[in-house]
Amino acid sequence: MCGGVLISDEWVLSAAHCKPDSVNKTLQAVLGTNSLTDPKKLVYLIDIQIMHPLYNKTTKQHDLLLLKLPEKVTLSKSVSPLPYQTEDIVIQPNTLCLVAGWGKIKRTGRKTDVLNEAIVPVISPEICNRRDYYHGEITANMICAGDNRRDSCEGDSGGPLICNGVAEAIVSSGSSVCGNLKRPGVYTRIYPYKFWIVDTMMNNTEITTPIPTAKSN
């Protein structure tokens, strides 16, 4: 459904619009594999889902979601947190960053079973806010990246935009036609929310549901 990034041994960061609308729907996190059909994958039932309190469904502002795993995962080469940005660094235009996910790899194609990644160029907010792009919708808490060949797509939401080995932002939105030069991928920057992330993790240390056994499917 969506991607995410492991930021500690028990927390995943994703996009708020990935949270199910129904309170009866639960989420699972798949770790330890690049293939959704891998029999060795680790599957965890999400313990707590916390959207950013200011998330706006219409404008996609503050589009972040924290997901707590039911237990601390055993870290390994295949399960390892990714460092996220905690400093107010401006990513310069044309910087090449990596986006990864299980979303569509073609405009009209199916979602993929294998984790894909693409190198996307960062676009300046001045260009991305032009009338022929997003016409002033891009805030200081967002970043644009992509071109007519390289882009995030449907199903990639919640995945990380990685620049210089650090998760800078989370896939939020974009054009319904992936690879649209003037409607590039829009990402929620992580740095402006670092205190919310830390506070949320610190204030939700207790497990509120029984721990299911993490197992392969």
mmCIF file with all atom_site columns, C-alpha atoms in Angstrom:
data_model
loop_
_atom_site.group_PDB
_atom_site.id
_atom_site.type_symbol
_atom_site.label_atom_id
_atom_site.label_alt_id
_atom_site.label_comp_id
_atom_site.label_asym_id
_atom_site.label_entity_id
_atom_site.label_seq_id
_atom_site.pdbx_PDB_ins_code
_atom_site.Cartn_x
_atom_site.Cartn_y
_atom_site.Cartn_z
_atom_site.occupancy
_atom_site.B_iso_or_equiv
_atom_site.pdbx_formal_charge
_atom_site.auth_seq_id
_atom_site.auth_comp_id
_atom_site.auth_asym_id
_atom_site.auth_atom_id
_atom_site.pdbx_PDB_model_num
ATOM 1   C CA . MET A 1 1   ? 0.000   0.000   0.000   1.00 0.00 ? 1   MET A CA 1
ATOM 2   C CA . CYS A 1 2   ? 2.730   2.427   1.025   1.00 0.00 ? 2   CYS A CA 1
ATOM 3   C CA . GLY A 1 3   ? 6.398   2.580   1.854   1.00 0.00 ? 3   GLY A CA 1
ATOM 4   C CA . GLY A 1 4   ? 8.151   3.651   5.009   1.00 0.00 ? 4   GLY A CA 1
ATOM 5   C CA . VAL A 1 5   ? 11.557  4.015   6.552   1.00 0.00 ? 5   VAL A CA 1
ATOM 6   C CA . LEU A 1 6   ? 12.827  2.387   9.735   1.00 0.00 ? 6   LEU A CA 1
ATOM 7   C CA . ILE A 1 7   ? 14.212  5.194   11.911  1.00 0.00 ? 7   ILE A CA 1
ATOM 8   C CA . SER A 1 8   ? 14.835  3.220   15.133  1.00 0.00 ? 8   SER A CA 1
ATOM 9   C CA . ASP A 1 9   ? 14.597  -0.353  16.328  1.00 0.00 ? 9   ASP A CA 1
ATOM 10  C CA . GLU A 1 10  ? 10.831  0.033   16.890  1.00 0.00 ? 10  GLU A CA 1
ATOM 11  C CA . TRP A 1 11  ? 9.583   2.990   14.832  1.00 0.00 ? 11  TRP A CA 1
ATOM 12  C CA . VAL A 1 12  ? 8.790   3.450   11.134  1.00 0.00 ? 12  VAL A CA 1
ATOM 13  C CA . LEU A 1 13  ? 8.233   6.855   9.525   1.00 0.00 ? 13  LEU A CA 1
ATOM 14  C CA . SER A 1 14  ? 5.725   7.068   6.679   1.00 0.00 ? 14  SER A CA 1
ATOM 15  C CA . ALA A 1 15  ? 3.131   9.461   5.195   1.00 0.00 ? 15  ALA A CA 1
ATOM 16  C CA . ALA A 1 16  ? -0.028  10.466  7.063   1.00 0.00 ? 16  ALA A CA 1
ATOM 17  C CA . HIS A 1 17  ? -2.249  9.836   4.061   1.00 0.00 ? 17  HIS A CA 1
ATOM 18  C CA . CYS A 1 18  ? -1.217  6.165   4.245   1.00 0.00 ? 18  CYS A CA 1
ATOM 19  C CA . LYS A 1 19  ? -3.154  5.733   7.504   1.00 0.00 ? 19  LYS A CA 1
ATOM 20  C CA . PRO A 1 20  ? -6.369  3.743   6.901   1.00 0.00 ? 20  PRO A CA 1
ATOM 21  C CA . ASP A 1 21  ? -9.556  5.796   7.183   1.00 0.00 ? 21  ASP A CA 1
ATOM 22  C CA . SER A 1 22  ? -11.333 2.997   9.050   1.00 0.00 ? 22  SER A CA 1
ATOM 23  C CA . VAL A 1 23  ? -10.454 2.406   12.695  1.00 0.00 ? 23  VAL A CA 1
ATOM 24  C CA . ASN A 1 24  ? -11.032 -1.306  12.084  1.00 0.00 ? 24  ASN A CA 1
ATOM 25  C CA . LYS A 1 25  ? -8.215  -1.562  9.554   1.00 0.00 ? 25  LYS A CA 1
ATOM 26  C CA . THR A 1 26  ? -4.773  -2.488  10.781  1.00 0.00 ? 26  THR A CA 1
ATOM 27  C CA . LEU A 1 27  ? -1.379  -2.030  9.196   1.00 0.00 ? 27  LEU A CA 1
ATOM 28  C CA . GLN A 1 28  ? 1.532   -4.399  8.915   1.00 0.00 ? 28  GLN A CA 1
ATOM 29  C CA . ALA A 1 29  ? 5.178   -3.568  8.392   1.00 0.00 ? 29  ALA A CA 1
ATOM 30  C CA . VAL A 1 30  ? 7.345   -5.789  6.217   1.00 0.00 ? 30  VAL A CA 1
ATOM 31  C CA . LEU A 1 31  ? 11.052  -5.712  7.028   1.00 0.00 ? 31  LEU A CA 1
ATOM 32  C CA . GLY A 1 32  ? 14.207  -7.551  6.072   1.00 0.00 ? 32  GLY A CA 1
ATOM 33  C CA . THR A 1 33  ? 13.635  -8.056  2.354   1.00 0.00 ? 33  THR A CA 1
ATOM 34  C CA . ASN A 1 34  ? 13.506  -6.356  -1.029  1.00 0.00 ? 34  ASN A CA 1
ATOM 35  C CA . SER A 1 35  ? 10.719  -8.639  -2.250  1.00 0.00 ? 35  SER A CA 1
ATOM 36  C CA . LEU A 1 36  ? 7.174   -8.760  -0.892  1.00 0.00 ? 36  LEU A CA 1
ATOM 37  C CA . THR A 1 37  ? 6.903   -12.464 -1.747  1.00 0.00 ? 37  THR A CA 1
ATOM 38  C CA . ASP A 1 38  ? 10.169  -13.390 -0.044  1.00 0.00 ? 38  ASP A CA 1
ATOM 39  C CA . PRO A 1 39  ? 9.366   -16.250 2.383   1.00 0.00 ? 39  PRO A CA 1
ATOM 40  C CA . LYS A 1 40  ? 12.022  -14.910 4.759   1.00 0.00 ? 40  LYS A CA 1
ATOM 41  C CA . LYS A 1 41  ? 10.424  -11.503 5.139   1.00 0.00 ? 41  LYS A CA 1
ATOM 42  C CA . LEU A 1 42  ? 9.557   -10.290 8.638   1.00 0.00 ? 42  LEU A CA 1
ATOM 43  C CA . VAL A 1 43  ? 5.977   -9.148  9.188   1.00 0.00 ? 43  VAL A CA 1
ATOM 44  C CA . TYR A 1 44  ? 4.953   -7.048  12.180  1.00 0.00 ? 44  TYR A CA 1
ATOM 45  C CA . LEU A 1 45  ? 1.504   -5.887  13.174  1.00 0.00 ? 45  LEU A CA 1
ATOM 46  C CA . ILE A 1 46  ? 1.676   -2.143  13.799  1.00 0.00 ? 46  ILE A CA 1
ATOM 47  C CA . ASP A 1 47  ? 1.125   -1.337  17.481  1.00 0.00 ? 47  ASP A CA 1
ATOM 48  C CA . ILE A 1 48  ? 0.394   2.409   17.278  1.00 0.00 ? 48  ILE A CA 1
ATOM 49  C CA . GLN A 1 49  ? -0.351  4.758   14.353  1.00 0.00 ? 49  GLN A CA 1
ATOM 50  C CA . ILE A 1 50  ? 0.243   8.464   15.011  1.00 0.00 ? 50  ILE A CA 1
ATOM 51  C CA . MET A 1 51  ? -0.391  11.093  12.355  1.00 0.00 ? 51  MET A CA 1
ATOM 52  C CA . HIS A 1 52  ? 1.095   14.538  12.658  1.00 0.00 ? 52  HIS A CA 1
ATOM 53  C CA . PRO A 1 53  ? -1.602  16.572  14.464  1.00 0.00 ? 53  PRO A CA 1
ATOM 54  C CA . LEU A 1 54  ? -1.560  19.324  11.806  1.00 0.00 ? 54  LEU A CA 1
ATOM 55  C CA . TYR A 1 55  ? -1.856  17.006  8.808   1.00 0.00 ? 55  TYR A CA 1
ATOM 56  C CA . ASN A 1 56  ? -4.135  18.496  6.154   1.00 0.00 ? 56  ASN A CA 1
ATOM 57  C CA . LYS A 1 57  ? -5.706  15.931  3.857   1.00 0.00 ? 57  LYS A CA 1
ATOM 58  C CA . THR A 1 58  ? -6.491  18.528  1.194   1.00 0.00 ? 58  THR A CA 1
ATOM 59  C CA . THR A 1 59  ? -3.165  20.354  0.971   1.00 0.00 ? 59  THR A CA 1
ATOM 60  C CA . LYS A 1 60  ? -1.012  17.383  2.100   1.00 0.00 ? 60  LYS A CA 1
ATOM 61  C CA . GLN A 1 61  ? 0.790   19.680  4.527   1.00 0.00 ? 61  GLN A CA 1
ATOM 62  C CA . HIS A 1 62  ? 2.512   17.961  7.478   1.00 0.00 ? 62  HIS A CA 1
ATOM 63  C CA . ASP A 1 63  ? 2.076   14.595  5.734   1.00 0.00 ? 63  ASP A CA 1
ATOM 64  C CA . LEU A 1 64  ? 3.897   12.399  8.252   1.00 0.00 ? 64  LEU A CA 1
ATOM 65  C CA . LEU A 1 65  ? 2.916   9.246   10.116  1.00 0.00 ? 65  LEU A CA 1
ATOM 66  C CA . LEU A 1 66  ? 4.782   7.418   12.866  1.00 0.00 ? 66  LEU A CA 1
ATOM 67  C CA . LEU A 1 67  ? 4.213   3.678   13.187  1.00 0.00 ? 67  LEU A CA 1
ATOM 68  C CA . LYS A 1 68  ? 5.287   1.800   16.301  1.00 0.00 ? 68  LYS A CA 1
ATOM 69  C CA . LEU A 1 69  ? 6.280   -1.830  15.996  1.00 0.00 ? 69  LEU A CA 1
ATOM 70  C CA . PRO A 1 70  ? 5.067   -4.240  18.708  1.00 0.00 ? 70  PRO A CA 1
ATOM 71  C CA . GLU A 1 71  ? 8.614   -4.987  19.830  1.00 0.00 ? 71  GLU A CA 1
ATOM 72  C CA . LYS A 1 72  ? 12.161  -3.890  19.241  1.00 0.00 ? 72  LYS A CA 1
ATOM 73  C CA . VAL A 1 73  ? 13.413  -5.600  16.122  1.00 0.00 ? 73  VAL A CA 1
ATOM 74  C CA . THR A 1 74  ? 16.710  -7.419  15.965  1.00 0.00 ? 74  THR A CA 1
ATOM 75  C CA . LEU A 1 75  ? 18.980  -5.289  13.831  1.00 0.00 ? 75  LEU A CA 1
ATOM 76  C CA . SER A 1 76  ? 21.060  -6.910  11.099  1.00 0.00 ? 76  SER A CA 1
ATOM 77  C CA . LYS A 1 77  ? 22.433  -6.213  7.630   1.00 0.00 ? 77  LYS A CA 1
ATOM 78  C CA . SER A 1 78  ? 18.924  -6.529  6.205   1.00 0.00 ? 78  SER A CA 1
ATOM 79  C CA . VAL A 1 79  ? 17.117  -4.691  9.031   1.00 0.00 ? 79  VAL A CA 1
ATOM 80  C CA . SER A 1 80  ? 18.779  -1.427  9.906   1.00 0.00 ? 80  SER A CA 1
ATOM 81  C CA . PRO A 1 81  ? 17.482  2.080   10.701  1.00 0.00 ? 81  PRO A CA 1
ATOM 82  C CA . LEU A 1 82  ? 18.267  4.828   8.223   1.00 0.00 ? 82  LEU A CA 1
ATOM 83  C CA . PRO A 1 83  ? 19.575  8.097   9.649   1.00 0.00 ? 83  PRO A CA 1
ATOM 84  C CA . TYR A 1 84  ? 17.183  10.989  9.076   1.00 0.00 ? 84  TYR A CA 1
ATOM 85  C CA . GLN A 1 85  ? 17.913  14.683  8.745   1.00 0.00 ? 85  GLN A CA 1
ATOM 86  C CA . THR A 1 86  ? 18.062  16.623  12.018  1.00 0.00 ? 86  THR A CA 1
ATOM 87  C CA . GLU A 1 87  ? 19.745  19.769  10.690  1.00 0.00 ? 87  GLU A CA 1
ATOM 88  C CA . ASP A 1 88  ? 18.268  22.575  8.615   1.00 0.00 ? 88  ASP A CA 1
ATOM 89  C CA . ILE A 1 89  ? 20.237  21.840  5.455   1.00 0.00 ? 89  ILE A CA 1
ATOM 90  C CA . VAL A 1 90  ? 19.142  23.211  2.099   1.00 0.00 ? 90  VAL A CA 1
ATOM 91  C CA . ILE A 1 91  ? 19.405  20.586  -0.610  1.00 0.00 ? 91  ILE A CA 1
ATOM 92  C CA . GLN A 1 92  ? 20.642  22.439  -3.652  1.00 0.00 ? 92  GLN A CA 1
ATOM 93  C CA . PRO A 1 93  ? 18.745  22.240  -6.960  1.00 0.00 ? 93  PRO A CA 1
ATOM 94  C CA . ASN A 1 94  ? 19.856  19.406  -9.257  1.00 0.00 ? 94  ASN A CA 1
ATOM 95  C CA . THR A 1 95  ? 21.227  17.417  -6.317  1.00 0.00 ? 95  THR A CA 1
ATOM 96  C CA . LEU A 1 96  ? 20.658  13.763  -7.157  1.00 0.00 ? 96  LEU A CA 1
ATOM 97  C CA . CYS A 1 97  ? 18.804  11.877  -4.443  1.00 0.00 ? 97  CYS A CA 1
ATOM 98  C CA . LEU A 1 98  ? 17.440  8.346   -4.219  1.00 0.00 ? 98  LEU A CA 1
ATOM 99  C CA . VAL A 1 99  ? 13.782  7.419   -3.801  1.00 0.00 ? 99  VAL A CA 1
ATOM 100 C CA . ALA A 1 100 ? 12.735  3.813   -3.174  1.00 0.00 ? 100 ALA A CA 1
ATOM 101 C CA . GLY A 1 101 ? 9.438   1.988   -3.059  1.00 0.00 ? 101 GLY A CA 1
ATOM 102 C CA . TRP A 1 102 ? 7.127   -0.773  -4.248  1.00 0.00 ? 102 TRP A CA 1
ATOM 103 C CA . GLY A 1 103 ? 4.942   1.556   -6.295  1.00 0.00 ? 103 GLY A CA 1
ATOM 104 C CA . LYS A 1 104 ? 4.183   1.518   -9.989  1.00 0.00 ? 104 LYS A CA 1
ATOM 105 C CA . ILE A 1 105 ? 7.189   1.577   -12.312 1.00 0.00 ? 105 ILE A CA 1
ATOM 106 C CA . LYS A 1 106 ? 5.144   2.643   -15.331 1.00 0.00 ? 106 LYS A CA 1
ATOM 107 C CA . ARG A 1 107 ? 2.374   5.206   -15.596 1.00 0.00 ? 107 ARG A CA 1
ATOM 108 C CA . THR A 1 108 ? -0.242  2.562   -16.312 1.00 0.00 ? 108 THR A CA 1
ATOM 109 C CA . GLY A 1 109 ? 1.588   -0.429  -14.903 1.00 0.00 ? 109 GLY A CA 1
ATOM 110 C CA . ARG A 1 110 ? 1.077   -2.616  -11.886 1.00 0.00 ? 110 ARG A CA 1
ATOM 111 C CA . LYS A 1 111 ? 2.816   -2.175  -8.574  1.00 0.00 ? 111 LYS A CA 1
ATOM 112 C CA . THR A 1 112 ? 6.003   -4.156  -8.344  1.00 0.00 ? 112 THR A CA 1
ATOM 113 C CA . ASP A 1 113 ? 6.878   -7.040  -6.034  1.00 0.00 ? 113 ASP A CA 1
ATOM 114 C CA . VAL A 1 114 ? 10.528  -5.985  -5.883  1.00 0.00 ? 114 VAL A CA 1
ATOM 115 C CA . LEU A 1 115 ? 11.760  -2.815  -4.202  1.00 0.00 ? 115 LEU A CA 1
ATOM 116 C CA . ASN A 1 116 ? 12.735  -0.328  -6.885  1.00 0.00 ? 116 ASN A CA 1
ATOM 117 C CA . GLU A 1 117 ? 14.777  2.809   -6.613  1.00 0.00 ? 117 GLU A CA 1
ATOM 118 C CA . ALA A 1 118 ? 15.364  5.827   -8.791  1.00 0.00 ? 118 ALA A CA 1
ATOM 119 C CA . ILE A 1 119 ? 17.796  8.714   -8.745  1.00 0.00 ? 119 ILE A CA 1
ATOM 120 C CA . VAL A 1 120 ? 15.791  11.949  -8.917  1.00 0.00 ? 120 VAL A CA 1
ATOM 121 C CA . PRO A 1 121 ? 17.045  15.541  -9.254  1.00 0.00 ? 121 PRO A CA 1
ATOM 122 C CA . VAL A 1 122 ? 15.945  18.082  -6.645  1.00 0.00 ? 122 VAL A CA 1
ATOM 123 C CA . ILE A 1 123 ? 14.004  21.055  -8.003  1.00 0.00 ? 123 ILE A CA 1
ATOM 124 C CA . SER A 1 124 ? 14.252  24.495  -6.416  1.00 0.00 ? 124 SER A CA 1
ATOM 125 C CA . PRO A 1 125 ? 11.152  25.744  -4.548  1.00 0.00 ? 125 PRO A CA 1
ATOM 126 C CA . GLU A 1 126 ? 11.147  28.819  -6.784  1.00 0.00 ? 126 GLU A CA 1
ATOM 127 C CA . ILE A 1 127 ? 10.675  26.665  -9.879  1.00 0.00 ? 127 ILE A CA 1
ATOM 128 C CA . CYS A 1 128 ? 8.292   24.222  -8.183  1.00 0.00 ? 128 CYS A CA 1
ATOM 129 C CA . ASN A 1 129 ? 6.064   27.104  -7.065  1.00 0.00 ? 129 ASN A CA 1
ATOM 130 C CA . ARG A 1 130 ? 5.828   28.634  -10.515 1.00 0.00 ? 130 ARG A CA 1
ATOM 131 C CA . ARG A 1 131 ? 2.362   29.061  -11.984 1.00 0.00 ? 131 ARG A CA 1
ATOM 132 C CA . ASP A 1 132 ? 3.012   26.298  -14.522 1.00 0.00 ? 132 ASP A CA 1
ATOM 133 C CA . TYR A 1 133 ? 4.191   23.916  -11.779 1.00 0.00 ? 133 TYR A CA 1
ATOM 134 C CA . TYR A 1 134 ? 2.419   23.915  -8.368  1.00 0.00 ? 134 TYR A CA 1
ATOM 135 C CA . HIS A 1 135 ? 1.455   27.595  -8.287  1.00 0.00 ? 135 HIS A CA 1
ATOM 136 C CA . GLY A 1 136 ? 2.552   28.459  -4.755  1.00 0.00 ? 136 GLY A CA 1
ATOM 137 C CA . GLU A 1 137 ? 1.430   25.230  -3.051  1.00 0.00 ? 137 GLU A CA 1
ATOM 138 C CA . ILE A 1 138 ? 4.953   24.163  -2.027  1.00 0.00 ? 138 ILE A CA 1
ATOM 139 C CA . THR A 1 139 ? 5.809   25.240  1.520   1.00 0.00 ? 139 THR A CA 1
ATOM 140 C CA . ALA A 1 140 ? 9.164   25.460  3.281   1.00 0.00 ? 140 ALA A CA 1
ATOM 141 C CA . ASN A 1 141 ? 8.409   22.029  4.769   1.00 0.00 ? 141 ASN A CA 1
ATOM 142 C CA . MET A 1 142 ? 8.279   20.406  1.338   1.00 0.00 ? 142 MET A CA 1
ATOM 143 C CA . ILE A 1 143 ? 10.780  19.553  -1.358  1.00 0.00 ? 143 ILE A CA 1
ATOM 144 C CA . CYS A 1 144 ? 10.246  18.736  -5.045  1.00 0.00 ? 144 CYS A CA 1
ATOM 145 C CA . ALA A 1 145 ? 12.243  16.193  -7.026  1.00 0.00 ? 145 ALA A CA 1
ATOM 146 C CA . GLY A 1 146 ? 11.970  14.377  -10.338 1.00 0.00 ? 146 GLY A CA 1
ATOM 147 C CA . ASP A 1 147 ? 11.819  14.913  -14.075 1.00 0.00 ? 147 ASP A CA 1
ATOM 148 C CA . ASN A 1 148 ? 10.068  13.403  -17.083 1.00 0.00 ? 148 ASN A CA 1
ATOM 149 C CA . ARG A 1 149 ? 12.043  10.160  -16.776 1.00 0.00 ? 149 ARG A CA 1
ATOM 150 C CA . ARG A 1 150 ? 12.602  9.719   -13.053 1.00 0.00 ? 150 ARG A CA 1
ATOM 151 C CA . ASP A 1 151 ? 9.875   10.080  -10.460 1.00 0.00 ? 151 ASP A CA 1
ATOM 152 C CA . SER A 1 152 ? 8.081   8.487   -7.546  1.00 0.00 ? 152 SER A CA 1
ATOM 153 C CA . CYS A 1 153 ? 4.704   6.986   -8.418  1.00 0.00 ? 153 CYS A CA 1
ATOM 154 C CA . GLU A 1 154 ? 1.491   5.569   -6.958  1.00 0.00 ? 154 GLU A CA 1
ATOM 155 C CA . GLY A 1 155 ? 2.329   3.170   -4.131  1.00 0.00 ? 155 GLY A CA 1
ATOM 156 C CA . ASP A 1 156 ? 5.632   4.868   -3.256  1.00 0.00 ? 156 ASP A CA 1
ATOM 157 C CA . SER A 1 157 ? 4.012   7.196   -0.696  1.00 0.00 ? 157 SER A CA 1
ATOM 158 C CA . GLY A 1 158 ? 5.679   7.110   2.698   1.00 0.00 ? 158 GLY A CA 1
ATOM 159 C CA . GLY A 1 159 ? 9.020   5.983   1.323   1.00 0.00 ? 159 GLY A CA 1
ATOM 160 C CA . PRO A 1 160 ? 12.214  7.968   1.864   1.00 0.00 ? 160 PRO A CA 1
ATOM 161 C CA . LEU A 1 161 ? 13.997  10.511  -0.296  1.00 0.00 ? 161 LEU A CA 1
ATOM 162 C CA . ILE A 1 162 ? 17.650  9.857   0.524   1.00 0.00 ? 162 ILE A CA 1
ATOM 163 C CA . CYS A 1 163 ? 20.298  12.500  -0.146  1.00 0.00 ? 163 CYS A CA 1
ATOM 164 C CA . ASN A 1 164 ? 23.931  11.829  0.743   1.00 0.00 ? 164 ASN A CA 1
ATOM 165 C CA . GLY A 1 165 ? 22.944  8.741   2.717   1.00 0.00 ? 165 GLY A CA 1
ATOM 166 C CA . VAL A 1 166 ? 20.406  10.554  4.904   1.00 0.00 ? 166 VAL A CA 1
ATOM 167 C CA . ALA A 1 167 ? 16.606  10.417  4.718   1.00 0.00 ? 167 ALA A CA 1
ATOM 168 C CA . GLU A 1 168 ? 15.742  14.021  3.894   1.00 0.00 ? 168 GLU A CA 1
ATOM 169 C CA . ALA A 1 169 ? 12.049  13.674  3.165   1.00 0.00 ? 169 ALA A CA 1
ATOM 170 C CA . ILE A 1 170 ? 9.069   11.347  2.775   1.00 0.00 ? 170 ILE A CA 1
ATOM 171 C CA . VAL A 1 171 ? 7.148   10.734  -0.462  1.00 0.00 ? 171 VAL A CA 1
ATOM 172 C CA . SER A 1 172 ? 3.901   12.701  -0.172  1.00 0.00 ? 172 SER A CA 1
ATOM 173 C CA . SER A 1 173 ? 2.216   13.506  -3.485  1.00 0.00 ? 173 SER A CA 1
ATOM 174 C CA . GLY A 1 174 ? 2.669   14.316  -7.148  1.00 0.00 ? 174 GLY A CA 1
ATOM 175 C CA . SER A 1 175 ? 0.965   14.087  -10.497 1.00 0.00 ? 175 SER A CA 1
ATOM 176 C CA . SER A 1 176 ? -1.525  11.318  -11.282 1.00 0.00 ? 176 SER A CA 1
ATOM 177 C CA . VAL A 1 177 ? 0.671   10.835  -14.354 1.00 0.00 ? 177 VAL A CA 1
ATOM 178 C CA . CYS A 1 178 ? 4.084   9.867   -12.999 1.00 0.00 ? 178 CYS A CA 1
ATOM 179 C CA . GLY A 1 179 ? 7.040   11.443  -14.738 1.00 0.00 ? 179 GLY A CA 1
ATOM 180 C CA . ASN A 1 180 ? 5.219   14.695  -15.490 1.00 0.00 ? 180 ASN A CA 1
ATOM 181 C CA . LEU A 1 181 ? 8.010   17.250  -15.832 1.00 0.00 ? 181 LEU A CA 1
ATOM 182 C CA . LYS A 1 182 ? 5.985   20.157  -14.442 1.00 0.00 ? 182 LYS A CA 1
ATOM 183 C CA . ARG A 1 183 ? 4.219   18.128  -11.744 1.00 0.00 ? 183 ARG A CA 1
ATOM 184 C CA . PRO A 1 184 ? 7.191   16.432  -10.057 1.00 0.00 ? 184 PRO A CA 1
ATOM 185 C CA . GLY A 1 185 ? 7.098   14.385  -6.887  1.00 0.00 ? 185 GLY A CA 1
ATOM 186 C CA . VAL A 1 186 ? 6.420   16.353  -3.711  1.00 0.00 ? 186 VAL A CA 1
ATOM 187 C CA . TYR A 1 187 ? 8.083   15.230  -0.480  1.00 0.00 ? 187 TYR A CA 1
ATOM 188 C CA . THR A 1 188 ? 7.620   16.208  3.174   1.00 0.00 ? 188 THR A CA 1
ATOM 189 C CA . ARG A 1 189 ? 10.917  17.343  4.667   1.00 0.00 ? 189 ARG A CA 1
ATOM 190 C CA . ILE A 1 190 ? 11.833  15.536  7.882   1.00 0.00 ? 190 ILE A CA 1
ATOM 191 C CA . TYR A 1 191 ? 13.975  18.177  9.610   1.00 0.00 ? 191 TYR A CA 1
ATOM 192 C CA . PRO A 1 192 ? 11.109  20.575  10.513  1.00 0.00 ? 192 PRO A CA 1
ATOM 193 C CA . TYR A 1 193 ? 9.428   17.730  12.392  1.00 0.00 ? 193 TYR A CA 1
ATOM 194 C CA . LYS A 1 194 ? 12.414  16.342  14.309  1.00 0.00 ? 194 LYS A CA 1
ATOM 195 C CA . PHE A 1 195 ? 11.099  17.442  17.714  1.00 0.00 ? 195 PHE A CA 1
ATOM 196 C CA . TRP A 1 196 ? 7.653   15.972  17.010  1.00 0.00 ? 196 TRP A CA 1
ATOM 197 C CA . ILE A 1 197 ? 9.298   12.706  15.973  1.00 0.00 ? 197 ILE A CA 1
ATOM 198 C CA . VAL A 1 198 ? 11.499  12.492  19.072  1.00 0.00 ? 198 VAL A CA 1
ATOM 199 C CA . ASP A 1 199 ? 8.727   13.562  21.461  1.00 0.00 ? 199 ASP A CA 1
ATOM 200 C CA . THR A 1 200 ? 6.257   11.100  19.948  1.00 0.00 ? 200 THR A CA 1
ATOM 201 C CA . MET A 1 201 ? 8.665   8.210   20.252  1.00 0.00 ? 201 MET A CA 1
ATOM 202 C CA . MET A 1 202 ? 9.572   9.123   23.845  1.00 0.00 ? 202 MET A CA 1
ATOM 203 C CA . ASN A 1 203 ? 5.935   9.494   24.915  1.00 0.00 ? 203 ASN A CA 1
ATOM 204 C CA . ASN A 1 204 ? 4.863   6.168   23.471  1.00 0.00 ? 204 ASN A CA 1
ATOM 205 C CA . THR A 1 205 ? 7.363   3.742   24.910  1.00 0.00 ? 205 THR A CA 1
ATOM 206 C CA . GLU A 1 206 ? 4.865   1.364   26.479  1.00 0.00 ? 206 GLU A CA 1
ATOM 207 C CA . ILE A 1 207 ? 3.386   -1.468  24.455  1.00 0.00 ? 207 ILE A CA 1
ATOM 208 C CA . THR A 1 208 ? -0.400  -1.179  24.374  1.00 0.00 ? 208 THR A CA 1
ATOM 209 C CA . THR A 1 209 ? -1.298  -4.415  22.583  1.00 0.00 ? 209 THR A CA 1
ATOM 210 C CA . PRO A 1 210 ? -0.081  -8.010  22.932  1.00 0.00 ? 210 PRO A CA 1
ATOM 211 C CA . ILE A 1 211 ? 3.120   -8.669  21.017  1.00 0.00 ? 211 ILE A CA 1
ATOM 212 C CA . PRO A 1 212 ? 2.509   -10.903 18.003  1.00 0.00 ? 212 PRO A CA 1
ATOM 213 C CA . THR A 1 213 ? 5.392   -13.068 16.958  1.00 0.00 ? 213 THR A CA 1
ATOM 214 C CA . ALA A 1 214 ? 7.287   -11.605 14.033  1.00 0.00 ? 214 ALA A CA 1
ATOM 215 C CA . LYS A 1 215 ? 7.413   -14.358 11.490  1.00 0.00 ? 215 LYS A CA 1
ATOM 216 C CA . SER A 1 216 ? 7.824   -15.077 7.851   1.00 0.00 ? 216 SER A CA 1
ATOM 217 C CA . ASN A 1 217 ? 4.755   -15.547 5.679   1.00 0.00 ? 217 ASN A CA 1
#
